[in-house]
CSV table of C-alpha atoms in Angstrom, one decimal:
chain,number,residue,atom,x,y,z
Y,814,MET,CA,10.7,17.0,4.0
Y,815,ILE,CA,7.1,16.3,2.6
Y,816,VAL,CA,8.7,13.3,0.8
Y,817,ILE,CA,10.1,11.8,4.1
Y,818,VAL,CA,7.1,12.1,5.9
Y,819,THR,CA,5.2,10.6,3.0
Y,820,PHE,CA,7.4,7.6,3.2
Y,821,VAL,CA,7.3,7.3,7.0
Y,822,ALA,CA,3.5,7.4,6.7
Y,823,ALA,CA,3.5,4.7,4.1
Y,824,ALA,CA,6.1,2.7,5.9
Y,825,ALA,CA,4.0,2.7,9.4
Y,826,VAL,CA,0.9,1.4,7.2
Y,827,THR,CA,3.0,-1.4,5.9
Y,828,TYR,CA,4.4,-2.4,9.2
Y,829,LEU,CA,0.9,-2.1,10.8
Y,830,LEU,CA,-0.4,-4.5,8.0
Y,831,ARG,CA,2.7,-7.0,8.3
Y,832,SER,CA,2.3,-7.2,12.2
Y,833,SER,CA,-1.5,-7.2,12.4
Y,834,MET,CA,-1.7,-10.8,12.7
Y,835,VAL,CA,1.3,-11.1,15.1
Y,836,LEU,CA,-0.5,-8.4,17.3
Y,837,ALA,CA,-4.0,-10.1,17.2
Y,838,GLY,CA,-2.5,-13.3,18.3
Y,839,ASP,CA,-5.6,-15.7,18.0
Y,840,ARG,CA,-8.2,-12.9,18.2
Y,841,LEU,CA,-8.5,-12.5,14.5
Y,842,GLN,CA,-9.9,-15.2,12.6
Y,843,GLU,CA,-9.7,-15.2,8.7
Y,844,SER,CA,-12.7,-15.5,6.9
Y,845,ASP,CA,-13.0,-16.9,3.4
Y,846,GLY,CA,-14.4,-13.6,2.4
Y,847,VAL,CA,-11.6,-11.4,3.9
Y,848,ARG,CA,-8.9,-13.8,2.4
Y,849,THR,CA,-10.4,-13.5,-1.2
Y,850,ALA,CA,-10.8,-9.7,-0.9
Y,851,VAL,CA,-7.1,-9.5,0.1
Y,852,GLU,CA,-6.0,-11.6,-2.8
Y,853,LEU,CA,-7.8,-9.7,-5.4
Y,854,THR,CA,-6.6,-6.6,-4.1
Y,855,ALA,CA,-3.2,-6.8,-5.8
Y,856,PRO,CA,-4.4,-7.5,-9.6
Y,857,ALA,CA,-7.1,-4.6,-9.0
Y,858,VAL,CA,-4.5,-2.3,-8.1
Y,859,LEU,CA,-1.8,-3.0,-10.5
Y,860,ALA,CA,-4.2,-3.1,-13.4
Y,861,ALA,CA,-5.5,0.2,-12.5
Y,862,MET,CA,-2.1,1.9,-12.1
Y,863,ILE,CA,-1.0,0.5,-15.6
Y,864,ALA,CA,-4.2,1.8,-17.0
Y,865,GLY,CA,-3.7,5.3,-15.2
Y,866,ALA,CA,0.1,5.3,-16.6
Y,867,LEU,CA,-0.9,4.5,-20.3
Y,868,LEU,CA,-4.4,6.3,-20.9
Y,869,VAL,CA,-4.6,9.2,-18.3
Y,870,HIS,CA,-2.5,12.2,-18.5
Y,871,HIS,CA,-3.3,15.2,-16.5
Y,872,GLY,CA,-6.6,13.9,-15.6
Y,873,THR,CA,-7.7,13.4,-19.2
Y,874,VAL,CA,-8.1,10.1,-21.1
Y,875,SER,CA,-6.2,9.6,-24.2
Y,876,ALA,CA,-5.3,6.9,-26.7
Y,877,PRO,CA,-2.2,5.1,-25.8
Y,878,ALA,CA,1.1,5.1,-27.9
Y,879,LEU,CA,1.5,1.7,-29.9
Y,880,ALA,CA,4.9,1.5,-28.6
Y,881,GLU,CA,3.9,1.5,-25.0
Y,882,VAL,CA,0.9,-0.8,-25.5
Y,883,ALA,CA,3.2,-3.2,-27.2
Y,884,ALA,CA,5.8,-2.9,-24.4
Y,885,ILE,CA,3.3,-3.9,-21.6
Y,886,GLY,CA,2.1,-6.6,-23.7
Y,887,ALA,CA,5.5,-8.2,-24.2
Y,888,ALA,CA,6.2,-7.7,-20.4
Y,889,VAL,CA,3.3,-9.6,-19.5
Y,890,VAL,CA,4.0,-12.3,-21.9
Y,891,ALA,CA,7.8,-12.6,-20.9
Y,892,VAL,CA,6.9,-13.0,-17.3
Y,893,ARG,CA,4.2,-15.5,-17.8
Y,894,ARG,CA,6.7,-17.5,-19.6
Y,895,THR,CA,9.7,-17.1,-17.3
Y,896,GLY,CA,8.0,-16.5,-13.9
Y,897,ASN,CA,10.5,-13.5,-13.3
Y,898,VAL,CA,9.4,-10.0,-12.9
Y,899,GLY,CA,12.6,-8.8,-13.7
Y,900,ALA,CA,11.9,-10.1,-17.5
Y,901,ALA,CA,9.2,-7.3,-17.7
Y,902,LEU,CA,11.8,-4.9,-18.2
Y,903,ALA,CA,14.2,-6.9,-20.3
Y,904,ALA,CA,11.4,-7.8,-22.5
Y,905,GLY,CA,9.2,-4.5,-22.6
Y,906,LEU,CA,12.0,-1.8,-23.4
Y,907,PRO,CA,13.7,-3.4,-26.4
Y,908,VAL,CA,10.1,-3.7,-27.8
Y,909,TYR,CA,9.5,-0.1,-27.1
Y,910,TRP,CA,12.9,1.0,-28.6
Y,911,VAL,CA,12.3,-0.9,-31.8
Y,912,ILE,CA,8.6,0.4,-32.4
Y,913,GLN,CA,10.0,3.8,-31.5
Y,914,ALA,CA,12.8,3.4,-34.2
Y,915,LEU,CA,10.5,2.0,-36.9
Y,916,ALA,CA,8.2,5.1,-36.4
Y,917,VAL,CA,10.9,7.7,-36.8
C,280,MET,CA,-3.4,-20.3,7.2
C,281,THR,CA,-0.4,-21.8,5.7
C,282,ALA,CA,0.2,-25.1,4.8
C,283,THR,CA,3.5,-25.2,6.6
C,284,ALA,CA,4.4,-27.5,9.5
C,285,THR,CA,4.6,-26.4,13.0
C,286,PRO,CA,7.7,-26.7,15.0
C,287,ARG,CA,6.1,-29.5,17.0
C,288,ASP,CA,5.0,-31.4,13.7
C,289,VAL,CA,8.3,-31.9,12.2
C,290,VAL,CA,11.1,-34.1,13.6
C,291,ASN,CA,13.7,-33.3,10.7
C,292,VAL,CA,15.9,-30.7,12.6
C,293,ALA,CA,19.0,-29.5,10.4
C,294,PRO,CA,22.0,-27.9,12.1
C,295,ALA,CA,21.6,-24.0,12.4
C,296,ALA,CA,25.0,-23.8,10.7
C,297,GLY,CA,23.6,-24.6,7.3
C,298,ALA,CA,20.8,-22.2,7.3
C,299,ALA,CA,22.7,-19.3,6.0
C,300,ARG,CA,24.3,-21.3,3.1
C,301,ALA,CA,21.0,-22.9,2.3
C,302,ALA,CA,19.1,-19.3,2.3
C,303,LEU,CA,21.7,-18.0,-0.1
C,304,GLN,CA,21.3,-20.9,-2.5
C,305,ASP,CA,17.6,-20.9,-2.4
C,306,THR,CA,17.3,-16.9,-2.7
C,307,ALA,CA,20.1,-16.1,-5.2
C,308,PRO,CA,17.7,-16.4,-8.2
C,309,PHE,CA,14.9,-14.5,-6.6
C,310,ALA,CA,17.7,-11.9,-5.5
C,311,VAL,CA,19.2,-11.5,-9.1
C,312,ALA,CA,15.5,-11.1,-10.3
C,313,LEU,CA,14.8,-8.0,-8.2
C,314,VAL,CA,17.9,-6.1,-9.7
C,315,PRO,CA,15.9,-4.7,-12.5
C,316,PHE,CA,12.9,-3.9,-10.6
C,317,GLY,CA,15.0,-2.0,-8.2
C,318,PHE,CA,16.5,-0.1,-11.0
C,319,ALA,CA,13.0,0.8,-12.2
C,320,VAL,CA,12.4,2.1,-8.9
C,321,GLY,CA,15.4,4.1,-8.7
C,322,VAL,CA,14.8,5.5,-12.2
C,323,ALA,CA,11.2,6.5,-11.5
C,324,ALA,CA,12.5,8.3,-8.4
C,325,THR,CA,14.9,10.2,-10.4
C,326,HIS,CA,12.3,11.3,-12.6
C,327,ALA,CA,9.8,12.2,-9.8
C,328,GLY,CA,12.4,14.6,-8.4
C,329,LEU,CA,13.4,12.6,-5.2
C,330,SER,CA,16.8,12.9,-4.1
C,331,ALA,CA,19.1,9.7,-3.5
C,332,THR,CA,19.1,10.2,0.1
C,333,GLU,CA,15.0,10.5,0.1
C,334,ASN,CA,14.6,7.4,-2.1
C,335,LEU,CA,17.1,5.2,-0.3
C,336,ALA,CA,15.6,6.5,3.1
C,337,GLY,CA,11.9,5.6,1.7
C,338,ALA,CA,13.4,2.1,0.5
C,339,LEU,CA,14.8,1.4,3.7
C,340,VAL,CA,11.7,2.1,6.0
C,341,MET,CA,9.3,0.6,3.7
C,342,LEU,CA,10.9,-2.5,2.1
C,343,ALA,CA,8.4,-3.1,-0.2
C,344,GLY,CA,8.9,-2.6,-3.6
C,345,ALA,CA,5.8,-2.2,-5.5
C,346,ALA,CA,4.3,0.1,-2.9
C,347,GLN,CA,7.5,2.1,-2.9
C,348,LEU,CA,7.0,2.6,-6.5
C,349,ALA,CA,3.7,3.7,-6.4
C,350,VAL,CA,4.6,6.4,-3.4
C,351,VAL,CA,7.3,7.5,-5.7
C,352,GLU,CA,4.8,8.1,-8.8
C,353,SER,CA,2.0,9.7,-6.2
C,354,ILE,CA,5.1,12.0,-5.2
C,355,GLY,CA,6.0,12.7,-8.6
C,356,ARG,CA,2.6,13.7,-9.4
C,357,GLY,CA,2.1,15.8,-6.4
C,358,GLU,CA,-0.8,13.7,-5.1
C,359,GLY,CA,-0.2,14.2,-1.4
C,360,ILE,CA,0.3,12.1,1.5
C,361,TRP,CA,-3.3,10.6,1.9
C,362,LEU,CA,-3.4,9.3,-1.4
C,363,ALA,CA,0.1,7.8,-1.0
C,364,VAL,CA,-0.9,6.1,1.9
C,365,LEU,CA,-4.2,4.8,0.7
C,366,VAL,CA,-2.6,3.3,-2.4
C,367,THR,CA,0.1,1.6,0.0
C,368,LEU,CA,-2.7,0.3,1.9
C,369,LEU,CA,-4.3,-1.3,-1.0
C,370,ILE,CA,-1.1,-2.7,-2.4
C,371,ASN,CA,0.3,-4.1,0.7
C,372,LEU,CA,-2.9,-5.6,2.1
C,373,ARG,CA,-1.7,-9.1,1.2
C,374,PHE,CA,1.1,-8.6,3.8
C,375,VAL,CA,-1.6,-9.4,6.5
C,376,LEU,CA,-1.4,-13.0,5.1
C,377,TYR,CA,2.4,-13.0,5.3
C,378,GLY,CA,2.3,-11.7,9.0
C,379,ALA,CA,0.2,-14.6,9.8
C,380,GLY,CA,2.7,-17.1,8.3
C,381,ILE,CA,5.4,-15.4,10.4
C,382,ALA,CA,3.4,-15.6,13.6
C,383,GLU,CA,3.1,-19.5,12.7
C,384,TRP,CA,6.7,-20.0,11.5
C,385,PHE,CA,8.1,-18.3,14.9
C,386,ALA,CA,5.4,-19.4,17.0
C,387,ASN,CA,7.8,-20.3,19.6
C,388,ALA,CA,9.8,-16.9,19.4
C,389,SER,CA,8.9,-14.0,21.6
C,390,ARG,CA,6.4,-11.7,20.9
C,391,LEU,CA,9.0,-9.1,20.6
C,392,GLN,CA,10.9,-11.2,18.1
C,393,ARG,CA,8.0,-12.0,16.0
C,394,LEU,CA,7.3,-8.2,15.9
C,395,LEU,CA,10.7,-7.7,14.7
C,396,LEU,CA,11.1,-10.6,12.1
C,397,VAL,CA,7.7,-9.5,10.4
C,398,PHE,CA,9.2,-6.1,9.5
C,399,PRO,CA,11.2,-7.0,6.2
C,400,VAL,CA,8.7,-10.0,4.9
C,401,VAL,CA,8.0,-9.5,1.3
C,402,ASP,CA,6.4,-11.6,-1.6
C,403,GLN,CA,9.7,-13.6,-2.2
C,404,SER,CA,10.9,-14.3,1.4
C,405,PHE,CA,7.3,-15.3,2.1
C,406,MET,CA,7.3,-17.9,-0.8
C,407,ILE,CA,10.9,-19.0,-0.2
C,408,CYS,CA,10.5,-19.7,3.4
C,409,GLN,CA,7.2,-21.3,3.1
C,410,GLN,CA,8.7,-24.0,0.8
C,411,ARG,CA,11.9,-24.6,3.3
C,412,PHE,CA,9.9,-24.5,6.5
C,413,ARG,CA,7.7,-27.4,5.8
C,414,SER,CA,10.7,-29.5,6.4
C,415,GLU,CA,12.8,-27.6,8.9
C,416,ALA,CA,11.4,-26.7,12.3
C,417,ASP,CA,14.3,-25.6,14.5
C,418,LEU,CA,13.5,-22.2,15.7
C,419,ALA,CA,17.3,-21.1,15.4
C,420,TRP,CA,17.7,-22.6,12.0
C,421,ARG,CA,14.5,-20.9,10.9
C,422,ARG,CA,15.6,-17.4,12.1
C,423,ARG,CA,18.7,-17.7,10.3
C,424,TYR,CA,17.5,-18.7,7.3
C,425,TYR,CA,14.8,-16.2,7.3
C,426,LEU,CA,17.2,-13.2,8.0
C,427,THR,CA,19.8,-14.4,5.7
C,428,THR,CA,16.8,-14.6,2.9
C,429,THR,CA,15.5,-11.3,3.8
C,430,ALA,CA,18.8,-9.4,4.0
C,431,LEU,CA,20.0,-10.8,0.6
C,432,LEU,CA,16.7,-9.6,-1.2
C,433,ALA,CA,16.6,-6.3,0.6
C,434,GLY,CA,20.4,-5.8,-0.5
C,435,CYS,CA,19.9,-6.5,-3.9
C,436,PHE,CA,16.7,-4.2,-4.2
C,437,VAL,CA,18.3,-1.4,-2.5
C,438,GLY,CA,21.6,-1.6,-4.2
C,439,ALA,CA,20.2,-1.4,-7.5
C,440,GLN,CA,18.1,1.4,-6.4
C,441,ALA,CA,21.4,3.2,-5.6
C,442,LEU,CA,22.6,2.3,-9.1
C,443,ALA,CA,19.8,3.6,-10.7
C,444,LEU,CA,20.0,6.8,-8.9
C,445,GLY,CA,23.7,7.3,-9.5
C,446,PHE,CA,23.4,6.3,-13.2
C,447,GLY,CA,19.5,6.6,-14.3
C,448,ASP,CA,20.0,10.4,-15.0
C,449,VAL,CA,22.7,10.0,-17.6
C,450,LEU,CA,20.4,7.8,-20.0
C,451,PRO,CA,18.7,9.5,-22.7
C,452,ASP,CA,14.9,10.3,-22.9
C,453,GLY,CA,14.2,8.2,-25.9
C,454,ALA,CA,15.4,5.0,-23.6
C,455,GLY,CA,11.8,5.0,-22.5
C,456,LEU,CA,12.5,4.9,-18.9
C,457,HIS,CA,9.3,6.5,-18.1
C,458,LEU,CA,8.0,3.0,-18.9
C,459,ALA,CA,10.1,1.4,-15.9
C,460,ALA,CA,7.1,1.7,-13.5
C,461,PRO,CA,4.3,0.4,-15.7
C,462,LEU,CA,6.5,-2.3,-16.9
C,463,ALA,CA,7.2,-3.5,-13.4
C,464,PHE,CA,3.7,-3.2,-12.5
C,465,ALA,CA,2.7,-5.2,-15.7
C,466,GLY,CA,5.3,-7.8,-14.5
C,467,MET,CA,3.7,-8.2,-11.0
C,468,LEU,CA,0.1,-8.2,-12.4
C,469,ALA,CA,1.2,-11.2,-14.7
C,470,LYS,CA,2.4,-13.0,-11.6
C,471,SER,CA,-0.8,-12.2,-9.6
C,472,VAL,CA,-3.3,-13.4,-12.3
C,473,HIS,CA,-3.7,-17.0,-11.5
C,474,GLY,CA,-7.3,-17.6,-13.2
C,475,ARG,CA,-10.1,-16.0,-14.7
C,476,THR,CA,-11.3,-14.2,-11.8
C,477,GLU,CA,-8.2,-12.3,-11.3
C,478,LEU,CA,-8.4,-11.5,-15.0
C,479,VAL,CA,-11.8,-10.2,-14.9
C,480,VAL,CA,-10.9,-8.0,-11.7
C,481,ALA,CA,-7.9,-6.6,-13.4
C,482,THR,CA,-9.8,-5.8,-16.5
C,483,THR,CA,-12.8,-4.3,-14.7
C,484,ALA,CA,-10.5,-2.2,-12.3
C,485,ALA,CA,-8.6,-0.7,-15.5
C,486,ILE,CA,-11.9,0.1,-17.2
C,487,ALA,CA,-13.3,1.5,-14.2
C,488,LEU,CA,-10.1,3.9,-13.9
C,489,VAL,CA,-10.5,5.0,-17.3
C,490,VAL,CA,-14.2,5.5,-16.8
C,491,VAL,CA,-13.9,7.8,-13.5
C,492,ALA,CA,-10.3,9.3,-14.1
C,493,GLY,CA,-11.8,12.4,-15.5
C,494,THR,CA,-14.4,12.8,-12.7
C,495,LEU,CA,-12.8,11.7,-9.6
C,496,GLY,CA,-9.1,12.7,-10.3
C,497,PRO,CA,-7.1,11.2,-7.4
C,498,ALA,CA,-9.8,9.2,-6.0
C,499,ALA,CA,-10.1,7.4,-9.1
C,500,LEU,CA,-7.8,4.5,-8.3
C,501,PRO,CA,-9.1,3.5,-4.9
C,502,ALA,CA,-12.6,3.6,-6.6
C,503,ALA,CA,-11.4,1.4,-9.5
C,504,VAL,CA,-10.0,-0.9,-7.0
C,505,VAL,CA,-13.1,-1.3,-5.2
C,506,VAL,CA,-15.1,-2.1,-8.2
C,507,GLY,CA,-12.7,-4.6,-9.6
C,508,VAL,CA,-12.4,-6.3,-6.0
C,509,VAL,CA,-16.2,-6.3,-5.5
C,510,THR,CA,-16.7,-7.6,-9.1
C,511,GLY,CA,-14.2,-10.6,-8.4
C,512,ALA,CA,-15.7,-11.4,-5.0
C,513,ARG,CA,-19.2,-11.6,-6.5
C,514,MET,CA,-17.7,-14.0,-9.1
C,515,GLY,CA,-16.3,-16.2,-6.6
C,516,ARG,CA,-13.0,-17.7,-6.7
C,517,THR,CA,-12.7,-20.2,-9.7
C,518,SER,CA,-8.9,-20.8,-9.8
């Protein structure tokens, strides 16, 4: 039940964000400062989540595994070259597999 | 706010009948690209212990891939509702700008229609429609095009998740599927960094998270995001 409640709460926030400009009509004026903050939030959140996944385990910071770092690097390069987010998995996972196999 | 033409600006009005076909043609590459990402979300949900019903219900009510993935990860770590909602707020903040686009594209539709149309907007549908609506102004055409685009994107994304929920747990542990979420985030990050400012923001947020993770616990993520955004805002946009 807690899972459904969490999703519903997250969905409600998401819908409020989507509909805020429709609800506000002409009352809300975008400022450059707000627009900049909004646009910079995505890279900040994504980078922090990646760092958390690679470096923080059970609240403790530890060195990342080489295979994981290499996989993330390959994913970034692949997406930058193709413009396709799906390429992240297609490039990252094989790099992880190869390095893991070589390490055995 | 967007560079699109308003219905009154544009005289090139195509027949509404071709809207669905045009939408399918324009959206297909983006929809295919969503399949691996949807699979990653499904695998992450399986690893987090969610049932197929729970995850698919979450996918349908949110229709927001990155935030859904973050919520799934948060549930898996047992972090509680409020942190999941806060992370969703941060990730989906850009939807405010997309909502402004919907309000402009469908300015001649009723308020109720605009409130319904805004529900499925995501990164891909916003970008696809922004391109198309520069030259297509008819309300019925736009509505059909937009709904076809969003339906195709949502169908592929949720379908891929259903596939992963069915088959993801039979894959071996060594497959590295625990990396699916960070890889998907890395892909999205690669697309969201357009210049030096975003790069500094991302680097600063990552470093800040590592620095404060041990002391702030679950609050480390929002704190790191604030540090990153404030740093970037002070630099000013260079891209």
